[in-house]
XYZ file of C-alpha atoms in Angstrom:
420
model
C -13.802 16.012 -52.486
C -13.418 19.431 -53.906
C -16.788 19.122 -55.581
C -17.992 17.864 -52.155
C -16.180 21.660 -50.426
C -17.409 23.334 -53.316
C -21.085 22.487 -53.003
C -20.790 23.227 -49.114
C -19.559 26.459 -49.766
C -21.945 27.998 -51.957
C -24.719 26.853 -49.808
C -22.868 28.434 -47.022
C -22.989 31.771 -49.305
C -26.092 31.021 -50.051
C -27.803 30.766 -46.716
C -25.741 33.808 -45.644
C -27.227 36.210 -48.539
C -30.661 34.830 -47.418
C -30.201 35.596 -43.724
C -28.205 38.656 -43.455
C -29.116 40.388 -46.926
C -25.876 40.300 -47.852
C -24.404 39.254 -51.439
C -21.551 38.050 -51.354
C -19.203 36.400 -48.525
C -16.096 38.187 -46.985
C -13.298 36.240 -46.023
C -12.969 36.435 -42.227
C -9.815 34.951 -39.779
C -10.471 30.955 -39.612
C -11.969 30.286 -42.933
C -9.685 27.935 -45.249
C -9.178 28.315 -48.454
C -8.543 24.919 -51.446
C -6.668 26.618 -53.416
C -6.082 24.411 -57.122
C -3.958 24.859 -59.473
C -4.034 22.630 -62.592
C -0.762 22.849 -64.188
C 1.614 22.497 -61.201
C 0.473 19.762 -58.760
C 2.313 21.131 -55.824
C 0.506 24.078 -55.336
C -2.757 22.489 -54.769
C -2.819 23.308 -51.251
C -4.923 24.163 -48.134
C -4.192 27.989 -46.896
C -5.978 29.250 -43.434
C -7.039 32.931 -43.490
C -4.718 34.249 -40.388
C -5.672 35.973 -37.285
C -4.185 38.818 -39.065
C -6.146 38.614 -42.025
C -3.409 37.621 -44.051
C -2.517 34.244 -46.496
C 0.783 32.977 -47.707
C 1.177 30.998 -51.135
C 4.037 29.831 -52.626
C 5.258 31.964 -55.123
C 1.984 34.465 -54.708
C 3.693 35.491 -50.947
C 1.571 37.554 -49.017
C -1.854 39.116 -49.560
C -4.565 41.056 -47.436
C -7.651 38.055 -47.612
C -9.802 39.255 -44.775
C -12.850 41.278 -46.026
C -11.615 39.995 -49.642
C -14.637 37.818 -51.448
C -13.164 34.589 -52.743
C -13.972 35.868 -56.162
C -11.124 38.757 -55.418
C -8.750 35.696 -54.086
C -8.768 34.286 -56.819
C -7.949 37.198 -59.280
C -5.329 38.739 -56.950
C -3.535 35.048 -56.813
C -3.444 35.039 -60.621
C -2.301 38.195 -61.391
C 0.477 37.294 -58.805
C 1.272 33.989 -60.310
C 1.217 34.483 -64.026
C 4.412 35.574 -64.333
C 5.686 31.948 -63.252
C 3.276 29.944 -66.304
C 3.661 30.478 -69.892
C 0.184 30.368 -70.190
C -2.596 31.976 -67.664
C -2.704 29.894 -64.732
C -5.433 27.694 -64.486
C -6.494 28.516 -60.929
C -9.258 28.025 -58.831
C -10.372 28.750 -54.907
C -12.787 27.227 -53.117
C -14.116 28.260 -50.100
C -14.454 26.354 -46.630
C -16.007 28.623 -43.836
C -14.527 28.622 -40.223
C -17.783 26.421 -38.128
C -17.429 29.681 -36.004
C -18.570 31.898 -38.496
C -21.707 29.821 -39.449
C -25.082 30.787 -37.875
C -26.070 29.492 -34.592
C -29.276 29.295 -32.274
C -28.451 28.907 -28.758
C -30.204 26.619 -26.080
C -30.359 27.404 -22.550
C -32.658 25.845 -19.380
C -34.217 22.561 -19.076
C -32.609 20.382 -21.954
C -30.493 17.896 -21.752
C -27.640 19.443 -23.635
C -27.059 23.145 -23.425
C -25.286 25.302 -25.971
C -24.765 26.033 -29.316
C -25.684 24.307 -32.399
C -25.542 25.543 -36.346
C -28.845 27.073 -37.356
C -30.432 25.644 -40.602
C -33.286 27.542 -42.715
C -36.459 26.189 -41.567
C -36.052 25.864 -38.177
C -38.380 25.724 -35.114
C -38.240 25.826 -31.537
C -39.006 21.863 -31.616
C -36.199 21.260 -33.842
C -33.724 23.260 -31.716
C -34.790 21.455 -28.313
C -34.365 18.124 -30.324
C -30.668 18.964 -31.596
C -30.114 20.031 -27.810
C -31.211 16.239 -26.434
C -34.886 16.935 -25.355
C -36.328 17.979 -22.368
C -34.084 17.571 -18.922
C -36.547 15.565 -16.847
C -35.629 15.885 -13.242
C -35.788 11.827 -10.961
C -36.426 13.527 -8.180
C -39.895 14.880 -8.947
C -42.242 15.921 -5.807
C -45.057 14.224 -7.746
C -43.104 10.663 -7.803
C -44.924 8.711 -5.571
C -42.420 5.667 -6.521
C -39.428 7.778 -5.713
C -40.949 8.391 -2.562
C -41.628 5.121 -1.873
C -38.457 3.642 -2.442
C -37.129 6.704 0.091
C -39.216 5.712 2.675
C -37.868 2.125 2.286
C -34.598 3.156 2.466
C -34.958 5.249 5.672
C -36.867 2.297 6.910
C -33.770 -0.014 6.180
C -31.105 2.459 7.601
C -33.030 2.599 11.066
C -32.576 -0.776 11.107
C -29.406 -1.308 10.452
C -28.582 1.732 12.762
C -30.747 0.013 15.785
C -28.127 -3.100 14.423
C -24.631 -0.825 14.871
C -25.857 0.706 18.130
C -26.648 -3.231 19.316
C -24.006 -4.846 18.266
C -21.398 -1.984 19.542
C -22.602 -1.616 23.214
C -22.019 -5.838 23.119
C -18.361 -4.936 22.033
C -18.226 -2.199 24.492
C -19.723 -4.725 27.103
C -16.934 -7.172 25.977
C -14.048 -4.997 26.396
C -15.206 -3.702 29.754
C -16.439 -7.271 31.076
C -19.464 -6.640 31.859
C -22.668 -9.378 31.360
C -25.257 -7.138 30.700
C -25.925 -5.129 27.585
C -27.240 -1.661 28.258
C -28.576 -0.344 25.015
C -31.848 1.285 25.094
C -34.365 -0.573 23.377
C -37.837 1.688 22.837
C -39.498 -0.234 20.257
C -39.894 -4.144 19.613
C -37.468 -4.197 16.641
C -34.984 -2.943 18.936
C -35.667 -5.078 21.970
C -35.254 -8.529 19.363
C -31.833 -6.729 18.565
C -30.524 -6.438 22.201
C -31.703 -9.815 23.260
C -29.877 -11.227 19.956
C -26.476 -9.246 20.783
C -27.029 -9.913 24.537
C -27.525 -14.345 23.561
C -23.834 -13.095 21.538
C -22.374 -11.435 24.689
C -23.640 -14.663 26.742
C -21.581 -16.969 24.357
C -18.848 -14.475 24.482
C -18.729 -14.559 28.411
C -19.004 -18.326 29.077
C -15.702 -18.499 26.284
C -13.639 -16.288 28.459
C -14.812 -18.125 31.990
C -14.250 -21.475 29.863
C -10.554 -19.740 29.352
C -10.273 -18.226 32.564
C -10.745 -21.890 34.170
C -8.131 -23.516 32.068
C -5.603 -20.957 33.188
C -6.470 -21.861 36.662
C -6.296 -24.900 36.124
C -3.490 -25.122 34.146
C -1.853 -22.972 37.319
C -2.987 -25.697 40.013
C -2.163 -28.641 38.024
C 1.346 -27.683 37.450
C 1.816 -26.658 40.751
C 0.616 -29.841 42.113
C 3.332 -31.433 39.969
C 6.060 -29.254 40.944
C 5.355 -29.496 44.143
C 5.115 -33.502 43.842
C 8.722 -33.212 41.959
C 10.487 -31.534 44.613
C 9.025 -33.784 47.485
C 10.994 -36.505 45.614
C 13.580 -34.363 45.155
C 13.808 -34.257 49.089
C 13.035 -37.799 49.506
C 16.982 -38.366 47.098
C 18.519 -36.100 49.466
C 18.034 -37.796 52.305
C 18.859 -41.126 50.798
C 21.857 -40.029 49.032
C 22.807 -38.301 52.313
C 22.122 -41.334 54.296
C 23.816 -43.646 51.511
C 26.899 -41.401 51.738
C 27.554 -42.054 55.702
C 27.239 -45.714 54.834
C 29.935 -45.536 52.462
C 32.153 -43.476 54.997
C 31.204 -46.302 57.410
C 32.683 -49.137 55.059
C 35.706 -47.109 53.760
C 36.632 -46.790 57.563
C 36.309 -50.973 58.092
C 37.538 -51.756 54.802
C 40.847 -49.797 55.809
C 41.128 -51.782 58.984
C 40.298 -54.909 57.099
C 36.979 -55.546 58.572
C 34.881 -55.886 55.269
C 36.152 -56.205 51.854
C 36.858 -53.586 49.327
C 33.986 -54.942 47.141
C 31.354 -53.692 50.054
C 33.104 -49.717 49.291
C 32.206 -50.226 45.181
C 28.882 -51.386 46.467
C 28.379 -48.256 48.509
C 29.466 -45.966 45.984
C 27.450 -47.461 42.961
C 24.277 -46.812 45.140
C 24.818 -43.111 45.466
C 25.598 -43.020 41.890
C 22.299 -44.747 41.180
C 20.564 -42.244 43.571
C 21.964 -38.864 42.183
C 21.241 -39.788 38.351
C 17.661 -40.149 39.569
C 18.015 -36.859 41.687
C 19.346 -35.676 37.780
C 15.675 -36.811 36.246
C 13.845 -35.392 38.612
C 15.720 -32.163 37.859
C 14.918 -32.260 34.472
C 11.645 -33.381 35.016
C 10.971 -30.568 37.124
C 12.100 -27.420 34.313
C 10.264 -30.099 32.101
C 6.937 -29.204 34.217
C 7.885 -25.903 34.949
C 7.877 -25.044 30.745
C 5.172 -27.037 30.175
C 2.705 -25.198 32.545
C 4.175 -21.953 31.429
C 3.630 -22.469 27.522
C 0.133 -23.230 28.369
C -0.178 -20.258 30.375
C 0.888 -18.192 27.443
C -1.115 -19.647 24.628
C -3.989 -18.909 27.115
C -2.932 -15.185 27.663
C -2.075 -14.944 23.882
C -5.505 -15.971 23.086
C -7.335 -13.490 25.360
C -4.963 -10.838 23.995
C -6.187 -11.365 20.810
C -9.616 -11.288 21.650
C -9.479 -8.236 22.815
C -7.374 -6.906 19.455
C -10.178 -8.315 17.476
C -12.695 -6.405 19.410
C -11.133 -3.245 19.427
C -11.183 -3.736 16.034
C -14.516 -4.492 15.438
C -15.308 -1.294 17.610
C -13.919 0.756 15.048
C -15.249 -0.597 12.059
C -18.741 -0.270 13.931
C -18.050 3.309 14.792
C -17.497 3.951 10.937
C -20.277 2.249 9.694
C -22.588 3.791 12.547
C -21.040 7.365 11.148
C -21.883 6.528 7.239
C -25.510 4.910 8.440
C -26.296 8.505 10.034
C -25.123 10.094 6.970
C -27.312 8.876 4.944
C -30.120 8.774 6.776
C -29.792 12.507 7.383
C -29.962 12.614 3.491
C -32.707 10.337 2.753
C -34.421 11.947 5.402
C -33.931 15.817 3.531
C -35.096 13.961 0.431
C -38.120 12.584 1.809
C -38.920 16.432 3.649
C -38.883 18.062 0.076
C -41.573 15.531 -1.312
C -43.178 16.665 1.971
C -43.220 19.858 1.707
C -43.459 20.376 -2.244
C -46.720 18.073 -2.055
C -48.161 20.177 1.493
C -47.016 23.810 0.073
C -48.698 22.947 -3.300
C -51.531 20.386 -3.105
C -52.930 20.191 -7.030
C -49.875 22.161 -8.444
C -47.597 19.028 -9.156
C -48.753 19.165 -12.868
C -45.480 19.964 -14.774
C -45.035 21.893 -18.051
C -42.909 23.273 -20.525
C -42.512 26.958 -21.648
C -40.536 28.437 -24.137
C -38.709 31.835 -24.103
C -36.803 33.524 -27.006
C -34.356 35.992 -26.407
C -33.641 37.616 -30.118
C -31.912 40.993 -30.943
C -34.714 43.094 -32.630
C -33.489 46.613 -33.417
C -30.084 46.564 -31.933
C -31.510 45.436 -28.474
C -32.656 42.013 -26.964
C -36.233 41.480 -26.497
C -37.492 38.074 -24.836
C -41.131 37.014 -25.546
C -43.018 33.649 -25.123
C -43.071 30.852 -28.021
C -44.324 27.462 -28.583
C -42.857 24.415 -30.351
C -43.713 25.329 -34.026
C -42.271 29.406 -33.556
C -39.610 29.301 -36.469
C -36.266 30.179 -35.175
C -33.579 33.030 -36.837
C -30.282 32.747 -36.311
C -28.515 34.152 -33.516
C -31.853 32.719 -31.059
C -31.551 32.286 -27.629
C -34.370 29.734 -26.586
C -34.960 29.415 -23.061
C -36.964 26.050 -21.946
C -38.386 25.984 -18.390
C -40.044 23.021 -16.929
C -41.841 22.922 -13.975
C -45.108 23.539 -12.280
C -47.590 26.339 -13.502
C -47.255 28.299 -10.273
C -43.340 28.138 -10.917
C -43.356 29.069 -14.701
C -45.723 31.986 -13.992
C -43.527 33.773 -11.577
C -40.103 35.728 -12.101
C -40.981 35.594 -16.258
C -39.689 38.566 -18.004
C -42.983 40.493 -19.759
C -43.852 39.909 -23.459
C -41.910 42.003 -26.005
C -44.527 43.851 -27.982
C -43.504 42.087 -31.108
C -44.586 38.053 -31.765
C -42.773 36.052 -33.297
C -44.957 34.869 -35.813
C -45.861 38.192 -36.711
C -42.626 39.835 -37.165
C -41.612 41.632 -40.704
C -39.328 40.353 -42.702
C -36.995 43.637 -42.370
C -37.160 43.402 -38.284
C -35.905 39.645 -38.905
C -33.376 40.601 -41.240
C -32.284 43.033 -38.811
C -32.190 40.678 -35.865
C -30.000 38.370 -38.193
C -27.667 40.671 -39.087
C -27.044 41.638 -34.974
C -25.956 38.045 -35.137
């Protein structure tokens, strides 16, 4: 592993010297140090250059490591820590650079991934768009016929199923307000087939309510046929238990003067017994019939009632679904206008392309000028990728710095580097 840190480190150094002319590295806030120390295991250690510049070690304390080369670590550490060995420490610092001091090239525009990525000798513009995901290919080109196509379809289908919603909620409407004709407008033949399905549903629906509306009556006729049967019985056991209670005040009289026997008084008296139990069952009979016709009545109302829940119901669900059919209608329909348009405003300009800008410092100042896929890159880049159609790419381009790429001197790149 510290082989492994050790290797990656001087390659660091080494790539630095080559890009920025520079030596040797200084320490900077955010690089770590591996500090090793053979003869006293627990000071092998990991120690983080501070914001402050500073480093703490055991027994070394304190010590100023920013703008310090490792080399300078090292001996400042051992001088510090020799008076704790018997013999010269064995000590030795390796070097891992903070990731946010290591060169980067930048990638901005059409890619799939913009941002920053670590810059490695040899680079191109190809190689940085290809760390950065490619190319950012727009779906919604105005050349795509089969975009376009499957648009269209789907503005197609939503008229549809909007000539549907509108159908199918003037039947509810119709419903609710109990009317028998549908009035939807119906300007086309897809339309008209709609209506006449929803007004064959509004037909059904119509002929269920009279069907309902002629049980209730009767329902409401029958039972009052009954009750009205009921209580001319009723009548009828008045009378009779009337007339059957003068006969027994006619017999109690002769029995007392010992005309008749006492046996012709039980007689009388069991007979209006007999007569008022039946007067009883036609009582009963009659709240029997009464209850009867009245339960019907309100399973009849009870299923109306909910008829008419359900279709308030279904109203609003229709309303929503007529509101999010709009919708997107509305947007398919923008969609399809910028295909439109982009193909009318631009007939033969559809052909897409790529161009490449880099902005680099050259100088002390940022110049931008065009490139191509095999310009090499220097760290600190700024590659700019545009994509689109010639007449786009051609307008609202910054102008060409006087300076190509491919023909800049070695001390101008040097320069640019070491603005980086």
């Amino acid at each position: 592993m510290r082989m492994k840190y050790a290797c990656a480190g001087l390659l660091y150094l080494a790539l630095l010297g080559t890009a920025q002319g520079q030596e040797k590295y200084l320490l900077q806030p955010g690089d770590t140090l591996e500090v090793w120390v053979a003869q006293e295991e627990d000071l092998r250690r990991n120690v983080v250059v501070e914001p402050d510049g500073w480093v703490s070690f055991p027994l070394a304390g304190h010590l100023k490591a920013a703008g310090m080369t490792v080399t300078e670590v090292e001996a400042a550490f051992n001088e510090k820590l020799r008076p704790f060995f018997k013999e010269n420490p064995n000590l030795t610092i390796m070097l891992r650079p903070d990731p946010l001091h290591q060169p980067s090239i930048f990638l901005g525009g059409e890619v799939t991934t913009p941002g920053s990525y670590p810059f490695r000798k040899g680079m191109t513009v190809l190689h940085g768009v290809s760390v950065a995901g490619g190319l950012r290919r727009s779906p919604l080109l105005p050349s795509d016929e089969d975009r376009t196509i499957v648009v269209r379809r789907t503005i197609a289908e939503t008229e549809t199923r909007l000539k549907q919603l509108t159908a199918r909620h003037g039947r509810l409407q119709a419903e609710l307000e109990d009317k028998t004709i549908l009035e939807v407008d119906s300007q086309d033949a897809e339309s008209r087939a709609i209506v006449e399905q929803e007004q064959t549903l509004l037909d059904a629906y119509r002929q269920g309510i009279e069907a309902q509306a002629k049980a209730r009556k009767d329902t409401e006729t029958l039972g009052a046929r009954n009750i009205a049967a009921i209580n001319e019985q009723s009548e009828t056991l008045d009378r009779r238990i009337e007339v059957a209670k003068q006969r027994r005040d006619s017999v109690v009289a002769l029995v007392e003067r010992g005309a008749l026997q006492a046996t012709q008084k039980f007689d009388r008296e069991n007979e209006i017994a007999d007569l008022e139990i039946a007067k009883g069952r036609l009582v009963a009979d009659f709240t029997t019939a009464q209850r009867a016709v009245q339960q019907e009545l309100t399973q009849i109302d009870t299923a109306l009632r909910q008829q008419r829940e359900r279709t308030l119901s279904e109203i609003v669900d229709v309303e929503r679904q007529e509101e999010e059919a709009k919708n997107s209608l509305t947007d398919a329909r923008k969609v399809l206008d910028v295909y439109e348009r982009s193909a009318s405003d631009n007939p033969g300009s559809n052909v897409r392309t790529v161009r490449y800008r880099i902005v680099r410092a050259v100088g002390g100042s940022p110049q931008e000028f065009d490139a191509d896929e095999m310009t090499p890159l220097l760290p600190g880049d700024l590659v700019r990728v545009l994509y689109g159609t010639l007449d786009s790419l051609t307008s609202g381009i910054l102008p060409t710095a006087p300076v190509p790429p491919r023909l800049e001197s070695k001390a101008a790149a040097a320069e640019g580097a070491a603005v980086q």
